[in-house]
XYZ file of C-alpha atoms in Angstrom:
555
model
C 47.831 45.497 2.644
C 44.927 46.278 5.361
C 42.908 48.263 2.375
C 43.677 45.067 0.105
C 42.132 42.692 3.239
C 39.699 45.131 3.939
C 38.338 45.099 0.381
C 38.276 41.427 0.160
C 36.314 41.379 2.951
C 34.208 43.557 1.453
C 33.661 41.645 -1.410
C 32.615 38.279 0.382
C 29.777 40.251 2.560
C 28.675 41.966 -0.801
C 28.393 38.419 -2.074
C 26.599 36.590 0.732
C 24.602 39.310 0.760
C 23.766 39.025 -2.641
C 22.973 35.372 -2.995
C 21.075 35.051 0.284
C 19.148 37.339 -1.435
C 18.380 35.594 -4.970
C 17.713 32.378 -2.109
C 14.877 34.329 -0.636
C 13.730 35.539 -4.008
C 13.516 31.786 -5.474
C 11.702 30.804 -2.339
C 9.056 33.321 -1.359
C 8.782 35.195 -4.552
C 9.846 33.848 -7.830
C 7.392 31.910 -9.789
C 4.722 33.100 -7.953
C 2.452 33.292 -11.312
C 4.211 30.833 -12.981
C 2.480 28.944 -15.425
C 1.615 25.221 -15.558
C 4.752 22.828 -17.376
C 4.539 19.098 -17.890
C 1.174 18.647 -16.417
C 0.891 14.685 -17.137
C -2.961 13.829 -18.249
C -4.844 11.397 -15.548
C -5.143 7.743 -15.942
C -8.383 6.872 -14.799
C -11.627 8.326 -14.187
C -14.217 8.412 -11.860
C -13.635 9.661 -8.053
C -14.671 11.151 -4.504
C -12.767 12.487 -0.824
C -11.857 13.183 2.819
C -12.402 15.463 5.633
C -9.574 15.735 8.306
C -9.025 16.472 12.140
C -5.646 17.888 13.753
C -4.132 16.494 16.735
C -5.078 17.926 19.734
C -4.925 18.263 23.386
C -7.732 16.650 25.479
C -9.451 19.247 27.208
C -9.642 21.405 23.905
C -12.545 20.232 21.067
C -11.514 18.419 18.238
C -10.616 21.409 15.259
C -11.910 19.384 11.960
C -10.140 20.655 8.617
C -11.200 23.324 6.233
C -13.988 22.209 4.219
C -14.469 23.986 0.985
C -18.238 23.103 -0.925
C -17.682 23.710 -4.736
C -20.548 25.324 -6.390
C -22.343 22.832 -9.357
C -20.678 24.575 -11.629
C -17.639 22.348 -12.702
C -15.486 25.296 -13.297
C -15.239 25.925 -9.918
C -11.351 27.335 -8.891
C -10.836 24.804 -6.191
C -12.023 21.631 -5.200
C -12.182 20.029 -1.644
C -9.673 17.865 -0.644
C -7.160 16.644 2.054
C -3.584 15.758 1.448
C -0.828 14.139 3.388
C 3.086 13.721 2.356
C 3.973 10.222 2.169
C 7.179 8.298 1.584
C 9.228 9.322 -1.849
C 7.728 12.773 -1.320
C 4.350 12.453 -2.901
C 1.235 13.847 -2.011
C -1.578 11.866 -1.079
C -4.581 14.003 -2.234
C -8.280 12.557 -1.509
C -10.753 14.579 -3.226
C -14.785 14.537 -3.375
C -15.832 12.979 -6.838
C -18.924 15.062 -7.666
C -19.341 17.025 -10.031
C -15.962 16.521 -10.783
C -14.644 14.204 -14.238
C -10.873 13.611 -15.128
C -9.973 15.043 -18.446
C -7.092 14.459 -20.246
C -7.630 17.764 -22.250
C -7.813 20.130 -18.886
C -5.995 18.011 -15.387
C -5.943 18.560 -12.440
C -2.972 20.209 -10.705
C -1.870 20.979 -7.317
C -1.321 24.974 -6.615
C 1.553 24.957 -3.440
C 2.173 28.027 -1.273
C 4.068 30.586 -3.555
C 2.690 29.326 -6.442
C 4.448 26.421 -7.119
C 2.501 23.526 -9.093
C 2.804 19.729 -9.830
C 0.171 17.793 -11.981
C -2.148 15.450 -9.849
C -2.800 12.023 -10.921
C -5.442 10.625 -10.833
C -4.992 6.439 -9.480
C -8.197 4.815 -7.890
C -10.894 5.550 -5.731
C -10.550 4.397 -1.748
C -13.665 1.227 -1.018
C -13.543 2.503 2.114
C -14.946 5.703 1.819
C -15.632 6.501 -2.016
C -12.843 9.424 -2.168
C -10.645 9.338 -4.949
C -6.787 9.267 -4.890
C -4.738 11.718 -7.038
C -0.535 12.059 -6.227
C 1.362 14.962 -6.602
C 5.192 15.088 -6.228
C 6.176 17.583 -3.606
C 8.245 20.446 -5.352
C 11.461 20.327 -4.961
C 11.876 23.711 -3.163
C 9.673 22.303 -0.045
C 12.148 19.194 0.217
C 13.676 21.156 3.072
C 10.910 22.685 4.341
C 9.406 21.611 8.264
C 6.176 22.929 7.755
C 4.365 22.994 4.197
C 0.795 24.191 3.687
C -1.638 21.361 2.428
C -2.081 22.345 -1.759
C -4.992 23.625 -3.607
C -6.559 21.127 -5.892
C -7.513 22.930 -9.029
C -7.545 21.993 -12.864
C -4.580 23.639 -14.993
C -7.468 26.186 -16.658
C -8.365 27.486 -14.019
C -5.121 28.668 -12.108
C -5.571 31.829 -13.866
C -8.538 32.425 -11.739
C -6.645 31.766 -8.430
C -5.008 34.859 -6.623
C -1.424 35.051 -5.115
C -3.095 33.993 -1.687
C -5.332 30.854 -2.745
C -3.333 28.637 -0.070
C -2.632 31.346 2.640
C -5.474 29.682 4.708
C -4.520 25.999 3.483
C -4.013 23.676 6.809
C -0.610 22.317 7.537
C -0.213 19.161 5.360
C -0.827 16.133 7.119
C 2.105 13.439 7.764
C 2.280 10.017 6.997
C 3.623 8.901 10.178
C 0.792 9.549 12.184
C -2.166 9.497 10.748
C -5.473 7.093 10.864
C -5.987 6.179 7.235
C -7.834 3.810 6.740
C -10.976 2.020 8.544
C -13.319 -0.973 8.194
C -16.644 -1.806 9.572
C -17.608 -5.751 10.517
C -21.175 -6.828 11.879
C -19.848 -6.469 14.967
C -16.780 -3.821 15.494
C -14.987 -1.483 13.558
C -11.014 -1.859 12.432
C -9.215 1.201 12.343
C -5.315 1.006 10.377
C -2.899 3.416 12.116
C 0.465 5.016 11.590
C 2.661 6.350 14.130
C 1.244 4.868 17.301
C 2.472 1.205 17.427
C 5.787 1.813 16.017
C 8.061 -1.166 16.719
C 7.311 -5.010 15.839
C 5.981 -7.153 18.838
C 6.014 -4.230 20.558
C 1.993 -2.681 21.388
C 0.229 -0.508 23.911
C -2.582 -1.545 26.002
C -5.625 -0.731 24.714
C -7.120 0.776 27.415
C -4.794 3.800 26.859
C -7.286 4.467 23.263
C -10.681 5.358 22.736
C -12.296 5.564 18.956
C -13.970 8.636 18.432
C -16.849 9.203 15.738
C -18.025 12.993 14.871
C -19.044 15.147 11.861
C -17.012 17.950 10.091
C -20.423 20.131 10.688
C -19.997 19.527 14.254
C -16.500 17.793 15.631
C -17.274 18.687 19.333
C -20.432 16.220 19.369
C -18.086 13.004 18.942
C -19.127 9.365 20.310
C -16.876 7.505 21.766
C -16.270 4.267 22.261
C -13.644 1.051 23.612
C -10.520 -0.117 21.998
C -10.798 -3.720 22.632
C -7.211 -4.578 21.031
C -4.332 -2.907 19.762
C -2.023 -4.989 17.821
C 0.754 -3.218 15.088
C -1.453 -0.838 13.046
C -4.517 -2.504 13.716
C -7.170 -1.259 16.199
C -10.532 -2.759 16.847
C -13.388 -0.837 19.025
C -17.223 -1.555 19.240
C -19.546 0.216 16.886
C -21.242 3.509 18.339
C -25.137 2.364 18.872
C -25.966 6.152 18.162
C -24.997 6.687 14.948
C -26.084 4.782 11.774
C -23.364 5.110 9.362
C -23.992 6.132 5.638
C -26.094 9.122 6.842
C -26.041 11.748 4.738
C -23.327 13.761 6.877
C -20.152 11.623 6.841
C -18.626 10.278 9.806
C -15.348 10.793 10.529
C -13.594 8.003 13.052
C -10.559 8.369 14.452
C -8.245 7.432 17.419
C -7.912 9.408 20.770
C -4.873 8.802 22.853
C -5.427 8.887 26.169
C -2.195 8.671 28.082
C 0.356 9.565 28.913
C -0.050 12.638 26.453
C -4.304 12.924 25.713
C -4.328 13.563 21.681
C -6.019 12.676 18.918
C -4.627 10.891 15.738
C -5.319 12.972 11.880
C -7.443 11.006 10.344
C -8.743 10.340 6.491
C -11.057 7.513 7.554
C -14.724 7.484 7.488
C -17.423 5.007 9.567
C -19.125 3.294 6.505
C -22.011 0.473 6.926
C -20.599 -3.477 7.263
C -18.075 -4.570 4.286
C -17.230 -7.763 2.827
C -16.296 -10.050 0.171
C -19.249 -11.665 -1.217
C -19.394 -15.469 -1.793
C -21.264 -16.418 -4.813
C -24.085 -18.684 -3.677
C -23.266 -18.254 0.255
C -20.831 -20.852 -0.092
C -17.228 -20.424 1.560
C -14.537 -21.325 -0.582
C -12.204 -24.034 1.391
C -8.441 -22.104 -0.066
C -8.362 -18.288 -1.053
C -5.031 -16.433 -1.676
C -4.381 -12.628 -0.627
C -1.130 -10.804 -1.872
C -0.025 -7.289 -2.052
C 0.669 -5.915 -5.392
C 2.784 -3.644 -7.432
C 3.514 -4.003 -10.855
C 3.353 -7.695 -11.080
C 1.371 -8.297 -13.831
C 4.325 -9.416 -16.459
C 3.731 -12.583 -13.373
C 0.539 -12.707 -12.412
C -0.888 -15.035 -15.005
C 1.242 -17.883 -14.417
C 0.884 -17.358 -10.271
C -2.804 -17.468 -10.897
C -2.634 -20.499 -12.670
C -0.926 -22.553 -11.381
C -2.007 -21.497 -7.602
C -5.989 -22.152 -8.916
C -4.638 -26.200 -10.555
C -3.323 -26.852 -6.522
C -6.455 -25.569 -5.238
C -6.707 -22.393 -4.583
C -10.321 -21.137 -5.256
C -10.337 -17.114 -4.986
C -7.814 -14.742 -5.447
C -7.732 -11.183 -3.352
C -4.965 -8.724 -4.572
C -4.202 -5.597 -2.560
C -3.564 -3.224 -5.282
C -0.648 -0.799 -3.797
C -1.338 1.724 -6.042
C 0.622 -0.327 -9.380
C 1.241 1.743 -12.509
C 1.135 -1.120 -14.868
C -1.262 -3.554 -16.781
C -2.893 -5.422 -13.771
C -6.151 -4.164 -14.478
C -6.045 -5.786 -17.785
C -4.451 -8.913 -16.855
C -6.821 -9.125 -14.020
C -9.867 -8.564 -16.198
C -8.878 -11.331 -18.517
C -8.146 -13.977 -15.883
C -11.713 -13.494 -14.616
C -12.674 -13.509 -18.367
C -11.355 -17.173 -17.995
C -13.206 -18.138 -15.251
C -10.865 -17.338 -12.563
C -12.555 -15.847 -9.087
C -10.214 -12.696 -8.718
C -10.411 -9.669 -8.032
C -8.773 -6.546 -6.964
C -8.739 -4.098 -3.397
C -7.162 -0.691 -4.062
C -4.344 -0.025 -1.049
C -2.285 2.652 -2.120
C -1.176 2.962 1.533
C 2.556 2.776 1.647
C 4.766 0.316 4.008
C 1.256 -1.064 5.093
C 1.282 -4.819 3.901
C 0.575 -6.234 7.458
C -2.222 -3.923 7.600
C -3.315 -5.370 3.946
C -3.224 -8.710 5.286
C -5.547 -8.058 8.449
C -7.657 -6.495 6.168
C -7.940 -9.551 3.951
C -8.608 -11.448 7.185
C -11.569 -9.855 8.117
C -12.714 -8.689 5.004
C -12.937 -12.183 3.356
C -13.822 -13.829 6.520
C -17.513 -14.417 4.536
C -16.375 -16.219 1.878
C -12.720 -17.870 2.541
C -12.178 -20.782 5.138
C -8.787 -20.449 4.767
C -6.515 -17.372 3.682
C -2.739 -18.029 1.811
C -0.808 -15.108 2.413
C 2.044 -15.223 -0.281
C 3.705 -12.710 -2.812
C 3.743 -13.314 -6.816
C 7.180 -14.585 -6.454
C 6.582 -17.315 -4.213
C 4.721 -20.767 -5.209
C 3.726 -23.391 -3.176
C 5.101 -26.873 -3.735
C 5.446 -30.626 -3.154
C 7.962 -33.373 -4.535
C 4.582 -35.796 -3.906
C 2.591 -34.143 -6.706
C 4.760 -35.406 -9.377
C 3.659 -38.905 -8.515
C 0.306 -38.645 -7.873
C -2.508 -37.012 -10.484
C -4.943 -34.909 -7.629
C -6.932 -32.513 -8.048
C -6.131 -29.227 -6.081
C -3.591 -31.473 -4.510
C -2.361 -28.379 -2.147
C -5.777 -28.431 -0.722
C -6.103 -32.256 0.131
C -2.689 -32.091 2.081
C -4.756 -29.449 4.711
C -4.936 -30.659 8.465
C -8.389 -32.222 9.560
C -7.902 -31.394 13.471
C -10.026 -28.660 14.465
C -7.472 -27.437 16.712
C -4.936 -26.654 14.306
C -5.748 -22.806 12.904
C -2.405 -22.014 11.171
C 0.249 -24.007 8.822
C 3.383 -23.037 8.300
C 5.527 -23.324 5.553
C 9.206 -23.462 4.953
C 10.605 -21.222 1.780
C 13.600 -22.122 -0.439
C 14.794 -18.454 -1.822
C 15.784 -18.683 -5.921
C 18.546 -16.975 -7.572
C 19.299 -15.362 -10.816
C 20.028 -18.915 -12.370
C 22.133 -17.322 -14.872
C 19.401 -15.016 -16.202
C 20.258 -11.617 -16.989
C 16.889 -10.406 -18.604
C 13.147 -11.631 -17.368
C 12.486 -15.252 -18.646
C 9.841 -14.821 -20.938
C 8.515 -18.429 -20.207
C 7.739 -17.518 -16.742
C 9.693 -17.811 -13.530
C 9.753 -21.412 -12.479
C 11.103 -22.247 -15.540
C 13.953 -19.302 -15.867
C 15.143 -19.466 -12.163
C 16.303 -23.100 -10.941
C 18.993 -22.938 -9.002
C 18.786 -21.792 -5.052
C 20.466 -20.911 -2.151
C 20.779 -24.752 0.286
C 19.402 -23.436 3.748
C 15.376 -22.861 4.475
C 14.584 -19.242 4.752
C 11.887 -17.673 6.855
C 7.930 -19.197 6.461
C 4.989 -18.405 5.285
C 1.514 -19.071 6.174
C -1.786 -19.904 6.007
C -4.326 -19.061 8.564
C -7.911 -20.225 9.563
C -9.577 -16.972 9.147
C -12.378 -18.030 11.972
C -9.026 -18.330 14.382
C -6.501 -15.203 12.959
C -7.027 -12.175 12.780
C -3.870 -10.727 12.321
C -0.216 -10.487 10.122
C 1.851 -12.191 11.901
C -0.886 -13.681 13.565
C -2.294 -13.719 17.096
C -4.789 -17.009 17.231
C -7.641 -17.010 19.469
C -7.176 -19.654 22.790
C -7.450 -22.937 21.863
C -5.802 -22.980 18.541
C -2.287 -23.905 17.681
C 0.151 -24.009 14.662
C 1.057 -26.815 12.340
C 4.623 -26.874 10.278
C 3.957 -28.677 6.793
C 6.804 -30.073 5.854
C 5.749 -31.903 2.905
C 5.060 -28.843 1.305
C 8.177 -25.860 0.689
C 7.339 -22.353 -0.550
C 9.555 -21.514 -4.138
C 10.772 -18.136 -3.617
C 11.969 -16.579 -6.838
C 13.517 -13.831 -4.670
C 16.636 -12.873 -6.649
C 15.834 -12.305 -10.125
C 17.475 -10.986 -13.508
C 19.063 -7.716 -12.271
C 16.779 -5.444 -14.330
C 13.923 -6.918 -12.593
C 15.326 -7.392 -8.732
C 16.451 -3.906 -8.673
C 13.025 -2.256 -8.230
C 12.922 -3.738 -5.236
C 15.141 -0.850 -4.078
C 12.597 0.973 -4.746
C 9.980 0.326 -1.723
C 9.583 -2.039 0.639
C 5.839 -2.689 1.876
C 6.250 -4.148 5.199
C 5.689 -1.249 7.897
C 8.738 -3.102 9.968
C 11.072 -3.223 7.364
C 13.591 -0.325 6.021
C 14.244 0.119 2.270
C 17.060 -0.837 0.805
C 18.639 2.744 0.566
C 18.319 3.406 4.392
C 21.552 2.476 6.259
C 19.947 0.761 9.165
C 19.894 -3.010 10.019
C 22.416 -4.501 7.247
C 22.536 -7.815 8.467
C 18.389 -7.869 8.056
C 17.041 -10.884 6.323
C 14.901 -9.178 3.997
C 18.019 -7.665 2.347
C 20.309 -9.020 -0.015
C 23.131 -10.624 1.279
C 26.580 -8.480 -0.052
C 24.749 -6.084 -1.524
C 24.797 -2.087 -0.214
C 22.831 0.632 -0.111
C 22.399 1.318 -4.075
C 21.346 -0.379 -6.602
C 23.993 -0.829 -8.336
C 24.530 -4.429 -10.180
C 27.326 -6.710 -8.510
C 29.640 -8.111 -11.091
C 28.603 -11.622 -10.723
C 24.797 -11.307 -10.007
C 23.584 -13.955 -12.694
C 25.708 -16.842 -10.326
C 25.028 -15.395 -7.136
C 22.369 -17.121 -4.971
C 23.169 -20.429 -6.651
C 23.977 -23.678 -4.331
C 21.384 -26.526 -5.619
C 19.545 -26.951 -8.797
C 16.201 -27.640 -8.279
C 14.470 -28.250 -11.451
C 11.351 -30.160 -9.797
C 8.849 -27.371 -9.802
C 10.085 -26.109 -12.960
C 9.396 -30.122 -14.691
C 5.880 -30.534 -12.909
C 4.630 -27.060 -14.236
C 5.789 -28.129 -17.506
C 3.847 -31.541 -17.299
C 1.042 -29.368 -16.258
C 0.773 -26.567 -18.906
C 3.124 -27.425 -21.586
C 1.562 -27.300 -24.563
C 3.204 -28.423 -28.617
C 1.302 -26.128 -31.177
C 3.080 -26.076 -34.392
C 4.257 -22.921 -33.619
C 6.703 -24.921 -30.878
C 6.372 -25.491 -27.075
C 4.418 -22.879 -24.835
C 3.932 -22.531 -21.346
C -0.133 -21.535 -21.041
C 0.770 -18.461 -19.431
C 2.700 -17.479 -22.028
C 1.060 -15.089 -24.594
């Protein structure tokens, strides 16, 4: 019986031996020449990139990132770029444009340590700086992985020209959760955006404990600093270096030094550029401008724009978060029509308070006053149905200079019975809501506010409207609510799939971790029919062709 035990025994080491071996094989060796599958062809064209420091130790100098110059040849192997794993393991990859040209007949890819590969898509091109975008998915083998070398950006043809060691001196890839990635420069100051440092909500570090730091790649040791006058969630404002002019030649890299109580410096992607902002036609502010954060809304965005522009509102400002749908289109036929919109690509995950300081300084020029709503929510009043105004939203706007933010109660929707999208729009699918107000939204002086959840300058205070409720078509048809599991774009809120803070108000009441359709969704959310907003947009863009009634959003 001892021989029988002893054999068995046998066996099982034999075994683990044997399959921690064909573990090590997959992971260091196999595939290592592998050729390219399912490279997906590039949606856009057109692009540029990003230089990068490492965190460091204050005493040591600042160690910029490898830098590769490709020759003029365009069939150069690799191409210079930076890259940094974001949520839903992507790759963030910002790349130099020239000479480089998308081509759906020969993509780009991105070559990983031990040859693995994922096709890089190509999705916009950063205002801030002029590098272009492409995302990679991680490979799956790296999902476990601490430490993962940053990729080699390369088109599929030429992978054949890349040796077994192309990313052996490839620099750690840079993480999302602390990282300075994005930067804007006013008349007066710069704004830097900034993960990882203010990391709780109401909760920020004096801003004495910062300076912002300015250098070149060619030279990272000669940096200028300068003062962090305020430090408020991801936002960071310090005064403009007087010795360098920005939009020399050599690009500036700015980023964040820490300090105390640990002296570091924050990665960054950003770059100094000259003075940004939104131009107003004429010189002329508008009086009402909207600013939202998109993804994939267009199947909405006509009738938001529409009826938004009839209640007053002037200009529209959408924060594109990277969306993989028609917006561009819509978007270009609404301004077709007349209507002042436009589009800001933010592919920046979890950064929508971020998106909305940018909008506050960056429109500062040309708005008066900034909405800050999504493409569910419209603004509305039981008075308009009585009286014929023009932009009536805009006429029921304080007149005391003192008052520098209104606030406005929302009313959240429910499915209404729907269990598809409403093709006439969603004030006239969804009409029947929960009883109780919910949260508010605002709308901020932009001379006074500066911030998301916003700080107003001494002197100021807020002003409740409550003649005016926000419609928040919150819970919709199942097929469409459900992608809301996947993201959420605040920086302070969890998605849905994390199991932390259940009784949040941003989820869904009774519903888990998964999205996974309740039984009764169509009648949940449902305590008072509300038809009023649904009648008034009726009244105002109804229209009898003999083809039957239309709503003017409707195609």
């Amino acid at each position: 019986m001892a021989g029988k035990g002893t054999g068995v025994k046998s066996a099982y080491v034999a075994l683990w031996v044997l399959l921690s071996f064909l573990v090590l094989y997959q992971r260091y060796f196999h595939d290592a020449s592998a050729p390219v599958f399912g490279v997906a062809p590039s949606r856009r064209a057109g692009f540029r990139a990003s230089n990068i420091i490492k965190e460091y130790v204050a005493g040591d100098p600042p160690r910029a990132g490898t830098l590769v110059i490709p020759s003029a040849a365009a069939a150069a192997s690799s191409l210079p770029a930076v890259s940094v794993l974001v949520p839903e393991w992507q790759v963030f990859v910002l790349a130099e444009s020239s000479p480089l040209v998308v081509e759906e007949e020969d993509p780009y890819v991105c070559l990983f340590e031990n040859g693995a590969t994922s096709p890089a898509v190509f999705t916009g091109v950063l205002p801030s700086s002029g590098r272009a975008l492409l995302v990679c998915d991680l490979p799956e083998r790296f999902l476990r992985w601490k430490k993962i070398k940053q990729p080699v950006l390369t088109r599929s043809s030429s992978l054949v020209n890349l040796t077994s060691d192309a990313t052996d001196s490839q620099p750690p890839l840079l993480r999302w959760n602390n990282l300075v990635y994005d930067s804007l420069t006013t008349e007066d100051d710069v704004v830097l955006f900034v993960k990882g440092v203010n990391n709780r909500q109401g909760t920020n570090r004096d801003p004495s404990e910062f300076r912002c730091m300015f250098f070149t790649a060619k030279d990272p040791t000669a940096a200028v600093r300068t003062e962090v006058t305020s430090a408020v969630q991801e936002v960071f404002r310090c005064k403009r270096p007087e010795s360098l002019a920005a939009g020399e030649k050599q690009s500036i890299i700015v980023s964040l030094e820490i300090l105390r109580p640990t002296p570091a410096i924050v990665p960054s992607v950003a770059f100094y550029s000259p003075p940004r902002h939104l131009s107003a036609p004429g010189g002329r502010k508008h009086t009402l401008c909207a600013s939202t954060m998109v993804f994939n809304v267009a199947k909405n965005l006509k009738e938001w724009v529409l009826y938004h522009s009839r209640i007053g509102v002037e200009k529209f400002v959408l924060y594109d978060n990277n969306s993989e749908d028609e917006l561009q289109e819509i978007v270009g036929s609404l301004a077709g029509q007349g209507f002042d919109i436009s589009t800001y690509f933010w592919p920046w995950p979890k950064t929508q308070e971020s998106g909305f300081s940018h909008s506050a300084v960056f429109a500062n020029s040309s708005c008066s006053w900034m909405l800050y709503a999504d493409v569910d929510e419209f603004f509305y009043s039981e008075s308009w149905a009585d009286h014929e105004i023009s932009r009536p939203l805009q006429s029921m706007f304080p007149v005391d200079a003192d008052v520098a933010q209104l606030s406005f109660p929302c009313f959240e929707f429910g499915p209404s019975g729907k269990k598809t999208h409403p093709p006439e729009g969603v004030t006239q699918g969804y009409n029947c809501r929960l009883r109780r107000e919910n949260r508010h939204k605002s709308a901020v002086l932009l001379d006074a506010d500066v911030i998301h959840h916003f700080i107003m300058m001494p002197g100021y205070r807020t002003e409740r409207q409550g003649n005016i409720v926000i419609n928040h078509y919150k819970y919709q048809a199942w097929p469409e609510f459900r992608a809301k599991f996947r993201r959420r774009v605040s920086a302070y809120v969890m998605d849905w799939t994390k199991r932390v803070n259940p009784n949040s108000n941003d989820r869904a009441p009774g519903l888990g971790y998964r999205a996974v359709e309740p039984p009764d969704w169509p009648k949940m959310f449902c305590e008072v029919y509300d038809n009023g907003l649904k009648s008034l947009a009726r009244r105002w863009f109804g229209i009898q062709s003999p083809d039957g009634f239309r709503l003017a959003w409707q195609s």
